């Protein structure tokens, strides 16, 4: 339970610091922005009060150091993002490969359909011959 409160508090601190940065850039917040900022400030106060309730000094120091480390790592991760460059686009090669793949699939499907037609015709002819033989046999008996 404590860990949940602490993680919520950490998120609140990060969000509040981000909100403070945005308030510096943009002087006026919308109503929803103001309410969100107030809620984040309340969460930050709640986190600080929870940390103050911890009686063991070593635990309190460890928790605060963990928060500081997480905030520092979050800041360094933002700084370390790579700049995206335009990738080499191989549209013609991809288009050609897609066309070949489609043509291959089409040929395979057409061949399969032709085989099915021939098999059906053969089966039909065989059934007709069998029926004709049966009729002749019945007529001979008489």
mmCIF file of N, CA and C in Angstrom:
data_model
loop_
_atom_site.group_PDB
_atom_site.id
_atom_site.type_symbol
_atom_site.label_atom_id
_atom_site.label_comp_id
_atom_site.label_asym_id
_atom_site.label_seq_id
_atom_site.Cartn_x
_atom_site.Cartn_y
_atom_site.Cartn_z
ATOM 1 N N UNK A 1 0.824 -1.192 0.000
ATOM 2 C CA UNK A 1 0.000 0.000 0.000
ATOM 3 C C UNK A 1 0.864 1.249 0.000
ATOM 4 N N UNK A 2 1.937 1.169 0.806
ATOM 5 C CA UNK A 2 2.834 2.325 0.867
ATOM 6 C C UNK A 2 3.495 2.563 -0.483
ATOM 7 N N UNK A 3 3.862 1.461 -1.128
ATOM 8 C CA UNK A 3 4.535 1.619 -2.420
ATOM 9 C C UNK A 3 3.605 2.260 -3.446
ATOM 10 N N UNK A 4 2.327 1.928 -3.371
ATOM 11 C CA UNK A 4 1.365 2.538 -4.300
ATOM 12 C C UNK A 4 1.274 4.034 -4.055
ATOM 13 N N UNK A 5 1.167 4.401 -2.760
ATOM 14 C CA UNK A 5 1.113 5.829 -2.439
ATOM 15 C C UNK A 5 2.378 6.543 -2.881
ATOM 16 N N UNK A 6 3.499 5.874 -2.693
ATOM 17 C CA UNK A 6 4.763 6.512 -3.058
ATOM 18 C C UNK A 6 4.885 6.687 -4.570
ATOM 19 N N UNK A 7 4.454 5.680 -5.326
ATOM 20 C CA UNK A 7 4.522 5.827 -6.787
ATOM 21 C C UNK A 7 3.562 6.899 -7.275
ATOM 22 N N UNK A 8 2.379 6.946 -6.659
ATOM 23 C CA UNK A 8 1.431 8.001 -7.025
ATOM 24 C C UNK A 8 2.025 9.362 -6.700
ATOM 25 N N UNK A 9 2.676 9.437 -5.562
ATOM 26 C CA UNK A 9 3.311 10.697 -5.174
ATOM 27 C C UNK A 9 4.404 11.097 -6.132
ATOM 28 N N UNK A 10 5.204 10.131 -6.547
ATOM 29 C CA UNK A 10 6.274 10.426 -7.500
ATOM 30 C C UNK A 10 5.700 10.933 -8.808
ATOM 31 N N UNK A 11 4.664 10.270 -9.267
ATOM 32 C CA UNK A 11 4.011 10.737 -10.487
ATOM 33 C C UNK A 11 3.450 12.138 -10.297
ATOM 34 N N UNK A 12 2.930 12.384 -9.110
ATOM 35 C CA UNK A 12 2.384 13.715 -8.834
ATOM 36 C C UNK A 12 3.483 14.766 -8.873
ATOM 37 N N UNK A 13 4.624 14.444 -8.293
ATOM 38 C CA UNK A 13 5.739 15.402 -8.300
ATOM 39 C C UNK A 13 6.176 15.684 -9.728
ATOM 40 N N UNK A 14 6.319 14.624 -10.501
ATOM 41 C CA UNK A 14 6.741 14.812 -11.889
ATOM 42 C C UNK A 14 5.715 15.636 -12.656
ATOM 43 N N UNK A 15 4.452 15.329 -12.442
ATOM 44 C CA UNK A 15 3.406 16.061 -13.154
ATOM 45 C C UNK A 15 3.341 17.512 -12.711
ATOM 46 N N UNK A 16 3.524 17.746 -11.420
ATOM 47 C CA UNK A 16 3.487 19.122 -10.917
ATOM 48 C C UNK A 16 4.659 19.913 -11.466
ATOM 49 N N UNK A 17 5.832 19.293 -11.490
ATOM 50 C CA UNK A 17 6.990 20.013 -12.029
ATOM 51 C C UNK A 17 6.775 20.319 -13.508
ATOM 52 N N UNK A 18 6.175 19.370 -14.223
ATOM 53 C CA UNK A 18 5.868 19.622 -15.632
ATOM 54 C C UNK A 18 4.827 20.728 -15.763
ATOM 55 N N UNK A 19 3.812 20.691 -14.892
ATOM 56 C CA UNK A 19 2.765 21.713 -14.941
ATOM 57 C C UNK A 19 3.337 23.085 -14.612
ATOM 58 N N UNK A 20 4.285 23.138 -13.676
ATOM 59 C CA UNK A 20 4.906 24.421 -13.336
ATOM 60 C C UNK A 20 5.683 24.966 -14.523
ATOM 61 N N UNK A 21 6.350 24.071 -15.260
ATOM 62 C CA UNK A 21 7.082 24.520 -16.445
ATOM 63 C C UNK A 21 6.123 25.089 -17.481
ATOM 64 N N UNK A 22 4.994 24.435 -17.655
ATOM 65 C CA UNK A 22 4.039 24.923 -18.649
ATOM 66 C C UNK A 22 3.391 26.220 -18.201
ATOM 67 N N UNK A 23 3.203 26.385 -16.892
ATOM 68 C CA UNK A 23 2.597 27.633 -16.421
ATOM 69 C C UNK A 23 3.549 28.794 -16.616
ATOM 70 N N UNK A 24 4.845 28.524 -16.540
ATOM 71 C CA UNK A 24 5.802 29.598 -16.782
ATOM 72 C C UNK A 24 5.743 30.042 -18.241
ATOM 73 N N UNK A 25 5.588 29.084 -19.134
ATOM 74 C CA UNK A 25 5.548 29.418 -20.555
ATOM 75 C C UNK A 25 4.208 30.061 -20.920
ATOM 76 N N UNK A 26 3.154 29.465 -20.434
ATOM 77 C CA UNK A 26 1.819 29.956 -20.760
ATOM 78 C C UNK A 26 1.240 30.557 -19.484
ATOM 79 N N UNK A 27 0.942 31.826 -19.508
ATOM 80 C CA UNK A 27 0.548 32.534 -18.293
ATOM 81 C C UNK A 27 -0.836 32.123 -17.797
ATOM 82 N N UNK A 28 -1.756 31.819 -18.697
ATOM 83 C CA UNK A 28 -3.117 31.510 -18.287
ATOM 84 C C UNK A 28 -3.449 30.062 -18.632
ATOM 85 N N UNK A 29 -3.959 29.349 -17.634
ATOM 86 C CA UNK A 29 -4.395 27.972 -17.847
ATOM 87 C C UNK A 29 -5.910 27.945 -18.013
ATOM 88 N N UNK A 30 -6.374 26.924 -18.701
ATOM 89 C CA UNK A 30 -7.822 26.756 -18.814
ATOM 90 C C UNK A 30 -8.358 26.242 -17.479
ATOM 91 N N UNK A 31 -9.665 26.167 -17.368
ATOM 92 C CA UNK A 31 -10.271 25.720 -16.110
ATOM 93 C C UNK A 31 -9.865 24.292 -15.780
ATOM 94 N N UNK A 32 -9.866 23.431 -16.783
ATOM 95 C CA UNK A 32 -9.474 22.039 -16.534
ATOM 96 C C UNK A 32 -8.012 21.958 -16.151
ATOM 97 N N UNK A 33 -7.183 22.783 -16.776
ATOM 98 C CA UNK A 33 -5.767 22.799 -16.433
ATOM 99 C C UNK A 33 -5.549 23.232 -15.000
ATOM 100 N N UNK A 34 -6.307 24.228 -14.565
ATOM 101 C CA UNK A 34 -6.183 24.713 -13.183
ATOM 102 C C UNK A 34 -6.608 23.623 -12.205
ATOM 103 N N UNK A 35 -7.704 22.922 -12.508
ATOM 104 C CA UNK A 35 -8.167 21.862 -11.604
ATOM 105 C C UNK A 35 -7.167 20.717 -11.549
ATOM 106 N N UNK A 36 -6.604 20.368 -12.692
ATOM 107 C CA UNK A 36 -5.596 19.302 -12.715
ATOM 108 C C UNK A 36 -4.379 19.722 -11.912
ATOM 109 N N UNK A 37 -3.958 20.958 -12.066
ATOM 110 C CA UNK A 37 -2.806 21.463 -11.324
ATOM 111 C C UNK A 37 -3.075 21.431 -9.824
ATOM 112 N N UNK A 38 -4.272 21.804 -9.415
ATOM 113 C CA UNK A 38 -4.618 21.767 -7.993
ATOM 114 C C UNK A 38 -4.589 20.336 -7.466
ATOM 115 N N UNK A 39 -5.127 19.399 -8.245
ATOM 116 C CA UNK A 39 -5.123 17.997 -7.819
ATOM 117 C C UNK A 39 -3.702 17.472 -7.688
ATOM 118 N N UNK A 40 -2.838 17.846 -8.627
ATOM 119 C CA UNK A 40 -1.449 17.393 -8.565
ATOM 120 C C UNK A 40 -0.741 17.978 -7.352
ATOM 121 N N UNK A 41 -1.024 19.219 -7.044
ATOM 122 C CA UNK A 41 -0.424 19.832 -5.854
ATOM 123 C C UNK A 41 -0.902 19.125 -4.592
ATOM 124 N N UNK A 42 -2.186 18.767 -4.561
ATOM 125 C CA UNK A 42 -2.710 18.030 -3.413
ATOM 126 C C UNK A 42 -2.014 16.678 -3.280
ATOM 127 N N UNK A 43 -1.799 16.002 -4.399
ATOM 128 C CA UNK A 43 -1.104 14.709 -4.363
ATOM 129 C C UNK A 43 0.325 14.871 -3.867
ATOM 130 N N UNK A 44 0.955 15.934 -4.264
ATOM 131 C CA UNK A 44 2.328 16.190 -3.819
ATOM 132 C C UNK A 44 2.350 16.405 -2.305
ATOM 133 N N UNK A 45 1.395 17.189 -1.802
ATOM 134 C CA UNK A 45 1.313 17.411 -0.354
ATOM 135 C C UNK A 45 1.039 16.105 0.375
ATOM 136 N N UNK A 46 0.160 15.275 -0.211
ATOM 137 C CA UNK A 46 -0.159 13.988 0.395
ATOM 138 C C UNK A 46 1.074 13.099 0.455
ATOM 139 N N UNK A 47 1.869 13.121 -0.614
ATOM 140 C CA UNK A 47 3.092 12.325 -0.632
ATOM 141 C C UNK A 47 4.053 12.796 0.439
ATOM 142 N N UNK A 48 4.217 14.096 0.553
ATOM 143 C CA UNK A 48 5.119 14.631 1.572
ATOM 144 C C UNK A 48 4.635 14.280 2.968
ATOM 145 N N UNK A 49 3.316 14.310 3.179
ATOM 146 C CA UNK A 49 2.790 13.958 4.506
ATOM 147 C C UNK A 49 2.998 12.472 4.789
ATOM 148 N N UNK A 50 2.857 11.629 3.755
ATOM 149 C CA UNK A 50 3.098 10.194 3.949
ATOM 150 C C UNK A 50 4.558 9.925 4.277
ATOM 151 N N UNK A 51 5.442 10.620 3.619
ATOM 152 C CA UNK A 51 6.868 10.447 3.916
ATOM 153 C C UNK A 51 7.158 10.922 5.333
ATOM 154 N N UNK A 52 6.512 11.999 5.763
ATOM 155 C CA UNK A 52 6.725 12.517 7.115
ATOM 156 C C UNK A 52 6.205 11.539 8.165
ATOM 157 N N UNK A 53 5.198 10.738 7.837
ATOM 158 C CA UNK A 53 4.636 9.784 8.791
ATOM 159 C C UNK A 53 5.552 8.590 9.032
ATOM 160 N N UNK A 54 6.495 8.360 8.128
ATOM 161 C CA UNK A 54 7.400 7.225 8.287
ATOM 162 C C UNK A 54 8.313 7.516 9.475
ATOM 163 N N UNK A 55 8.319 6.594 10.446
ATOM 164 C CA UNK A 55 9.064 6.827 11.684
ATOM 165 C C UNK A 55 10.539 6.495 11.532
ATOM 166 N N UNK A 56 10.853 5.495 10.744
ATOM 167 C CA UNK A 56 12.237 5.065 10.597
ATOM 168 C C UNK A 56 12.973 6.048 9.687
ATOM 169 N N UNK A 57 14.021 6.652 10.222
ATOM 170 C CA UNK A 57 14.785 7.659 9.467
ATOM 171 C C UNK A 57 15.455 7.057 8.236
ATOM 172 N N UNK A 58 15.999 5.852 8.379
ATOM 173 C CA UNK A 58 16.707 5.247 7.240
ATOM 174 C C UNK A 58 15.736 4.960 6.095
ATOM 175 N N UNK A 59 14.545 4.457 6.457
ATOM 176 C CA UNK A 59 13.538 4.206 5.419
ATOM 177 C C UNK A 59 13.152 5.498 4.714
ATOM 178 N N UNK A 60 12.952 6.541 5.500
ATOM 179 C CA UNK A 60 12.560 7.830 4.928
ATOM 180 C C UNK A 60 13.639 8.334 3.972
ATOM 181 N N UNK A 61 14.901 8.231 4.406
ATOM 182 C CA UNK A 61 16.005 8.683 3.550
ATOM 183 C C UNK A 61 16.101 7.839 2.284
ATOM 184 N N UNK A 62 15.914 6.527 2.438
ATOM 185 C CA UNK A 62 15.956 5.641 1.266
ATOM 186 C C UNK A 62 14.850 5.994 0.278
ATOM 187 N N UNK A 63 13.669 6.232 0.779
ATOM 188 C CA UNK A 63 12.538 6.554 -0.096
ATOM 189 C C UNK A 63 12.781 7.863 -0.828
ATOM 190 N N UNK A 64 13.241 8.863 -0.109
ATOM 191 C CA UNK A 64 13.505 10.151 -0.767
ATOM 192 C C UNK A 64 14.625 10.022 -1.790
ATOM 193 N N UNK A 65 15.646 9.221 -1.472
ATOM 194 C CA UNK A 65 16.732 9.039 -2.447
ATOM 195 C C UNK A 65 16.233 8.293 -3.685
ATOM 196 N N UNK A 66 15.338 7.316 -3.481
ATOM 197 C CA UNK A 66 14.764 6.589 -4.622
ATOM 198 C C UNK A 66 13.977 7.545 -5.505
ATOM 199 N N UNK A 67 13.183 8.417 -4.885
ATOM 200 C CA UNK A 67 12.429 9.410 -5.660
ATOM 201 C C UNK A 67 13.357 10.301 -6.460
ATOM 202 N N UNK A 68 14.408 10.765 -5.809
ATOM 203 C CA UNK A 68 15.348 11.657 -6.504
ATOM 204 C C UNK A 68 16.011 10.938 -7.676
ATOM 205 N N UNK A 69 16.407 9.674 -7.446
ATOM 206 C CA UNK A 69 17.037 8.905 -8.523
ATOM 207 C C UNK A 69 16.071 8.714 -9.693
ATOM 208 N N UNK A 70 14.818 8.384 -9.380
ATOM 209 C CA UNK A 70 13.835 8.177 -10.447
ATOM 210 C C UNK A 70 13.595 9.456 -11.229
ATOM 211 N N UNK A 71 13.534 10.573 -10.533
ATOM 212 C CA UNK A 71 13.361 11.850 -11.227
ATOM 213 C C UNK A 71 14.567 12.165 -12.100
ATOM 214 N N UNK A 72 15.774 11.899 -11.564
ATOM 215 C CA UNK A 72 16.989 12.156 -12.345
ATOM 216 C C UNK A 72 17.052 11.263 -13.576
ATOM 217 N N UNK A 73 16.697 9.981 -13.400
ATOM 218 C CA UNK A 73 16.734 9.075 -14.558
ATOM 219 C C UNK A 73 15.691 9.477 -15.583
ATOM 220 N N UNK A 74 14.537 9.936 -15.123
ATOM 221 C CA UNK A 74 13.506 10.386 -16.065
ATOM 222 C C UNK A 74 14.002 11.590 -16.856
ATOM 223 N N UNK A 75 14.702 12.501 -16.182
ATOM 224 C CA UNK A 75 15.231 13.678 -16.871
ATOM 225 C C UNK A 75 16.337 13.297 -17.847
ATOM 226 N N UNK A 76 17.209 12.363 -17.464
ATOM 227 C CA UNK A 76 18.296 11.971 -18.365
ATOM 228 C C UNK A 76 17.756 11.195 -19.556
ATOM 229 N N UNK A 77 16.703 10.405 -19.351
ATOM 230 C CA UNK A 77 16.114 9.678 -20.476
ATOM 231 C C UNK A 77 15.533 10.638 -21.497
ATOM 232 N N UNK A 78 14.950 11.707 -21.043
ATOM 233 C CA UNK A 78 14.395 12.696 -21.965
ATOM 234 C C UNK A 78 15.516 13.339 -22.759
ATOM 235 N N UNK A 79 16.636 13.605 -22.108
ATOM 236 C CA UNK A 79 17.758 14.236 -22.785
ATOM 237 C C UNK A 79 18.435 13.295 -23.778
ATOM 238 N N UNK A 80 18.373 11.996 -23.517
ATOM 239 C CA UNK A 80 19.114 11.041 -24.334
ATOM 240 C C UNK A 80 18.331 10.546 -25.546
ATOM 241 N N UNK A 81 17.177 11.097 -25.810
ATOM 242 C CA UNK A 81 16.414 10.624 -26.966
ATOM 243 C C UNK A 81 17.142 10.991 -28.247
ATOM 244 N N UNK A 82 17.135 10.058 -29.190
ATOM 245 C CA UNK A 82 17.875 10.309 -30.421
ATOM 246 C C UNK A 82 17.034 11.131 -31.380
ATOM 247 N N UNK A 83 17.706 11.856 -32.192
ATOM 248 C CA UNK A 83 17.022 12.671 -33.188
ATOM 249 C C UNK A 83 16.707 11.779 -34.379
ATOM 250 N N UNK A 84 15.461 11.768 -34.773
ATOM 251 C CA UNK A 84 15.067 10.908 -35.890
ATOM 252 C C UNK A 84 15.461 11.560 -37.202
ATOM 253 N N UNK A 85 16.034 10.747 -38.058
ATOM 254 C CA UNK A 85 16.380 11.218 -39.392
ATOM 255 C C UNK A 85 15.495 10.492 -40.386
ATOM 256 N N UNK A 86 15.367 11.091 -41.537
ATOM 257 C CA UNK A 86 14.545 10.460 -42.566
ATOM 258 C C UNK A 86 15.206 9.159 -43.003
ATOM 259 N N UNK A 87 14.451 8.100 -42.980
ATOM 260 C CA UNK A 87 14.968 6.807 -43.393
ATOM 261 C C UNK A 87 15.005 6.743 -44.912
ATOM 262 N N UNK A 88 15.909 5.912 -45.418
ATOM 263 C CA UNK A 88 15.982 5.710 -46.863
ATOM 264 C C UNK A 88 14.732 4.950 -47.276
ATOM 265 N N UNK A 89 13.977 5.526 -48.175
ATOM 266 C CA UNK A 89 12.723 4.901 -48.576
ATOM 267 C C UNK A 89 12.949 4.081 -49.833
ATOM 268 N N UNK A 90 12.534 2.858 -49.751
ATOM 269 C CA UNK A 90 12.692 1.954 -50.888
ATOM 270 C C UNK A 90 11.317 1.644 -51.449
ATOM 271 N N UNK A 91 10.646 2.673 -51.850
ATOM 272 C CA UNK A 91 9.274 2.497 -52.319
ATOM 273 C C UNK A 91 9.202 1.669 -53.584
ATOM 274 N N UNK A 92 10.107 1.939 -54.531
ATOM 275 C CA UNK A 92 10.052 1.222 -55.811
ATOM 276 C C UNK A 92 10.293 -0.267 -55.594
ATOM 277 N N UNK A 93 11.278 -0.600 -54.772
ATOM 278 C CA UNK A 93 11.584 -2.006 -54.520
ATOM 279 C C UNK A 93 10.416 -2.683 -53.807
ATOM 280 N N UNK A 94 9.853 -1.994 -52.836
ATOM 281 C CA UNK A 94 8.709 -2.568 -52.118
ATOM 282 C C UNK A 94 7.511 -2.729 -53.038
ATOM 283 N N UNK A 95 7.289 -1.731 -53.882
ATOM 284 C CA UNK A 95 6.160 -1.798 -54.806
ATOM 285 C C UNK A 95 6.338 -2.976 -55.763
ATOM 286 N N UNK A 96 7.562 -3.128 -56.288
ATOM 287 C CA UNK A 96 7.843 -4.230 -57.217
ATOM 288 C C UNK A 96 7.652 -5.577 -56.513
ATOM 289 N N UNK A 97 8.160 -5.682 -55.284
ATOM 290 C CA UNK A 97 8.017 -6.930 -54.532
ATOM 291 C C UNK A 97 6.548 -7.232 -54.256
ATOM 292 N N UNK A 98 5.783 -6.202 -53.919
ATOM 293 C CA UNK A 98 4.349 -6.402 -53.674
ATOM 294 C C UNK A 98 3.635 -6.850 -54.938
ATOM 295 N N UNK A 99 4.001 -6.243 -56.077
ATOM 296 C CA UNK A 99 3.379 -6.616 -57.346
ATOM 297 C C UNK A 99 3.707 -8.067 -57.688
ATOM 298 N N UNK A 100 4.964 -8.460 -57.507
ATOM 299 C CA UNK A 100 5.357 -9.846 -57.793
ATOM 300 C C UNK A 100 4.633 -10.822 -56.872
ATOM 301 N N UNK A 101 4.536 -10.463 -55.593
ATOM 302 C CA UNK A 101 3.841 -11.310 -54.632
ATOM 303 C C UNK A 101 2.372 -11.479 -55.032
ATOM 304 N N UNK A 102 1.753 -10.379 -55.435
ATOM 305 C CA UNK A 102 0.349 -10.429 -55.862
ATOM 306 C C UNK A 102 0.198 -11.296 -57.102
ATOM 307 N N UNK A 103 1.112 -11.114 -58.089
ATOM 308 C CA UNK A 103 1.032 -11.889 -59.332
ATOM 309 C C UNK A 103 1.215 -13.377 -59.046
ATOM 310 N N UNK A 104 2.151 -13.704 -58.145
ATOM 311 C CA UNK A 104 2.394 -15.100 -57.791
ATOM 312 C C UNK A 104 1.153 -15.703 -57.134
ATOM 313 N N UNK A 105 0.548 -14.975 -56.216
ATOM 314 C CA UNK A 105 -0.662 -15.452 -55.547
ATOM 315 C C UNK A 105 -1.806 -15.610 -56.545
ATOM 316 N N UNK A 106 -1.922 -14.648 -57.472
ATOM 317 C CA UNK A 106 -2.980 -14.707 -58.478
ATOM 318 C C UNK A 106 -2.804 -15.935 -59.372
ATOM 319 N N UNK A 107 -1.554 -16.167 -59.848
ATOM 320 C CA UNK A 107 -1.294 -17.347 -60.687
ATOM 321 C C UNK A 107 -1.621 -18.631 -59.935
ATOM 322 N N UNK A 108 -1.206 -18.697 -58.672
ATOM 323 C CA UNK A 108 -1.459 -19.890 -57.871
ATOM 324 C C UNK A 108 -2.965 -20.124 -57.712
ATOM 325 N N UNK A 109 -3.699 -19.067 -57.440
ATOM 326 C CA UNK A 109 -5.156 -19.200 -57.276
ATOM 327 C C UNK A 109 -5.833 -19.579 -58.585
ATOM 328 N N UNK A 110 -5.369 -18.991 -59.710
ATOM 329 C CA UNK A 110 -5.960 -19.332 -61.003
ATOM 330 C C UNK A 110 -5.672 -20.787 -61.359
ATOM 331 N N UNK A 111 -4.440 -21.236 -61.095
ATOM 332 C CA UNK A 111 -4.078 -22.628 -61.369
ATOM 333 C C UNK A 111 -4.938 -23.570 -60.529
ATOM 334 N N UNK A 112 -5.122 -23.220 -59.261
ATOM 335 C CA UNK A 112 -5.940 -24.039 -58.366
ATOM 336 C C UNK A 112 -7.388 -24.089 -58.860
ATOM 337 N N UNK A 113 -7.916 -22.948 -59.306
ATOM 338 C CA UNK A 113 -9.294 -22.913 -59.810
ATOM 339 C C UNK A 113 -9.420 -23.763 -61.073
ATOM 340 N N UNK A 114 -8.414 -23.710 -61.973
ATOM 341 C CA UNK A 114 -8.453 -24.509 -63.205
ATOM 342 C C UNK A 114 -8.401 -25.996 -62.868
ATOM 343 N N UNK A 115 -7.549 -26.372 -61.898
ATOM 344 C CA UNK A 115 -7.473 -27.777 -61.493
ATOM 345 C C UNK A 115 -8.818 -28.249 -60.941
ATOM 346 N N UNK A 116 -9.453 -27.389 -60.156
ATOM 347 C CA UNK A 116 -10.764 -27.752 -59.602
ATOM 348 C C UNK A 116 -11.792 -27.935 -60.711
ATOM 349 N N UNK A 117 -11.763 -27.032 -61.714
ATOM 350 C CA UNK A 117 -12.704 -27.158 -62.835
ATOM 351 C C UNK A 117 -12.479 -28.467 -63.580
ATOM 352 N N UNK A 118 -11.197 -28.783 -63.889
ATOM 353 C CA UNK A 118 -10.902 -30.026 -64.611
ATOM 354 C C UNK A 118 -11.304 -31.251 -63.793
ATOM 355 N N UNK A 119 -11.019 -31.217 -62.488
ATOM 356 C CA UNK A 119 -11.377 -32.350 -61.630
ATOM 357 C C UNK A 119 -12.892 -32.529 -61.590
ATOM 358 N N UNK A 120 -13.607 -31.426 -61.528
ATOM 359 C CA UNK A 120 -15.074 -31.498 -61.515
ATOM 360 C C UNK A 120 -15.590 -32.087 -62.830
ATOM 361 N N UNK A 121 -15.021 -31.626 -63.964
ATOM 362 C CA UNK A 121 -15.453 -32.133 -65.275
ATOM 363 C C UNK A 121 -15.150 -33.622 -65.382
ATOM 364 N N UNK A 122 -13.946 -34.047 -64.942
ATOM 365 C CA UNK A 122 -13.590 -35.473 -64.976
ATOM 366 C C UNK A 122 -14.549 -36.296 -64.129
ATOM 367 N N UNK A 123 -14.822 -35.819 -62.923
ATOM 368 C CA UNK A 123 -15.730 -36.529 -62.025
ATOM 369 C C UNK A 123 -17.128 -36.630 -62.643
ATOM 370 N N UNK A 124 -17.565 -35.553 -63.267
ATOM 371 C CA UNK A 124 -18.885 -35.542 -63.899
ATOM 372 C C UNK A 124 -18.935 -36.553 -65.046
ATOM 373 N N UNK A 125 -17.893 -36.549 -65.897
ATOM 374 C CA UNK A 125 -17.850 -37.505 -67.018
ATOM 375 C C UNK A 125 -17.823 -38.941 -66.502
ATOM 376 N N UNK A 126 -17.055 -39.197 -65.464
ATOM 377 C CA UNK A 126 -16.973 -40.535 -64.895
ATOM 378 C C UNK A 126 -18.335 -40.972 -64.355
ATOM 379 N N UNK A 127 -19.024 -40.053 -63.692
ATOM 380 C CA UNK A 127 -20.364 -40.378 -63.177
ATOM 381 C C UNK A 127 -21.341 -40.654 -64.320
ATOM 382 N N UNK A 128 -21.234 -39.863 -65.413
ATOM 383 C CA UNK A 128 -22.114 -40.100 -66.566
ATOM 384 C C UNK A 128 -21.845 -41.472 -67.175
ATOM 385 N N UNK A 129 -20.555 -41.838 -67.344
ATOM 386 C CA UNK A 129 -20.220 -43.155 -67.905
ATOM 387 C C UNK A 129 -20.732 -44.275 -67.014
ATOM 388 N N UNK A 130 -20.567 -44.101 -65.701
ATOM 389 C CA UNK A 130 -21.041 -45.116 -64.761
ATOM 390 C C UNK A 130 -22.559 -45.268 -64.868
ATOM 391 N N UNK A 131 -23.274 -44.156 -64.974
ATOM 392 C CA UNK A 131 -24.739 -44.206 -65.089
ATOM 393 C C UNK A 131 -25.145 -44.868 -66.405
ATOM 394 N N UNK A 132 -24.418 -44.554 -67.513
ATOM 395 C CA UNK A 132 -24.742 -45.166 -68.816
ATOM 396 C C UNK A 132 -24.507 -46.666 -68.755
ATOM 397 N N UNK A 133 -23.378 -47.102 -68.130
ATOM 398 C CA UNK A 133 -23.106 -48.536 -67.992
ATOM 399 C C UNK A 133 -24.212 -49.228 -67.199
ATOM 400 N N UNK A 134 -24.661 -48.569 -66.144
ATOM 401 C CA UNK A 134 -25.703 -49.147 -65.303
ATOM 402 C C UNK A 134 -26.999 -49.307 -66.096
ATOM 403 N N UNK A 135 -27.331 -48.298 -66.892
ATOM 404 C CA UNK A 135 -28.558 -48.363 -67.704
ATOM 405 C C UNK A 135 -28.449 -49.489 -68.726
ATOM 406 N N UNK A 136 -27.273 -49.615 -69.404
ATOM 407 C CA UNK A 136 -27.095 -50.696 -70.389
ATOM 408 C C UNK A 136 -27.197 -52.059 -69.727
ATOM 409 N N UNK A 137 -26.628 -52.200 -68.554
ATOM 410 C CA UNK A 137 -26.678 -53.472 -67.844
ATOM 411 C C UNK A 137 -28.126 -53.836 -67.500
ATOM 412 N N UNK A 138 -28.890 -52.841 -67.070
ATOM 413 C CA UNK A 138 -30.297 -53.086 -66.727
ATOM 414 C C UNK A 138 -31.085 -53.464 -67.979
ATOM 415 N N UNK A 139 -30.780 -52.812 -69.124
ATOM 416 C CA UNK A 139 -31.506 -53.095 -70.363
ATOM 417 C C UNK A 139 -31.177 -54.485 -70.879
ATOM 418 N N UNK A 140 -29.937 -54.949 -70.709
ATOM 419 C CA UNK A 140 -29.572 -56.289 -71.180
ATOM 420 C C UNK A 140 -30.305 -57.361 -70.403
ATOM 421 N N UNK A 141 -30.471 -57.141 -69.113
ATOM 422 C CA UNK A 141 -31.167 -58.131 -68.298
ATOM 423 C C UNK A 141 -32.635 -58.224 -68.712
ATOM 424 N N UNK A 142 -33.119 -57.121 -69.053
ATOM 425 C CA UNK A 142 -34.358 -57.100 -69.539
ATOM 426 C C UNK A 142 -35.671 -56.979 -69.255
#
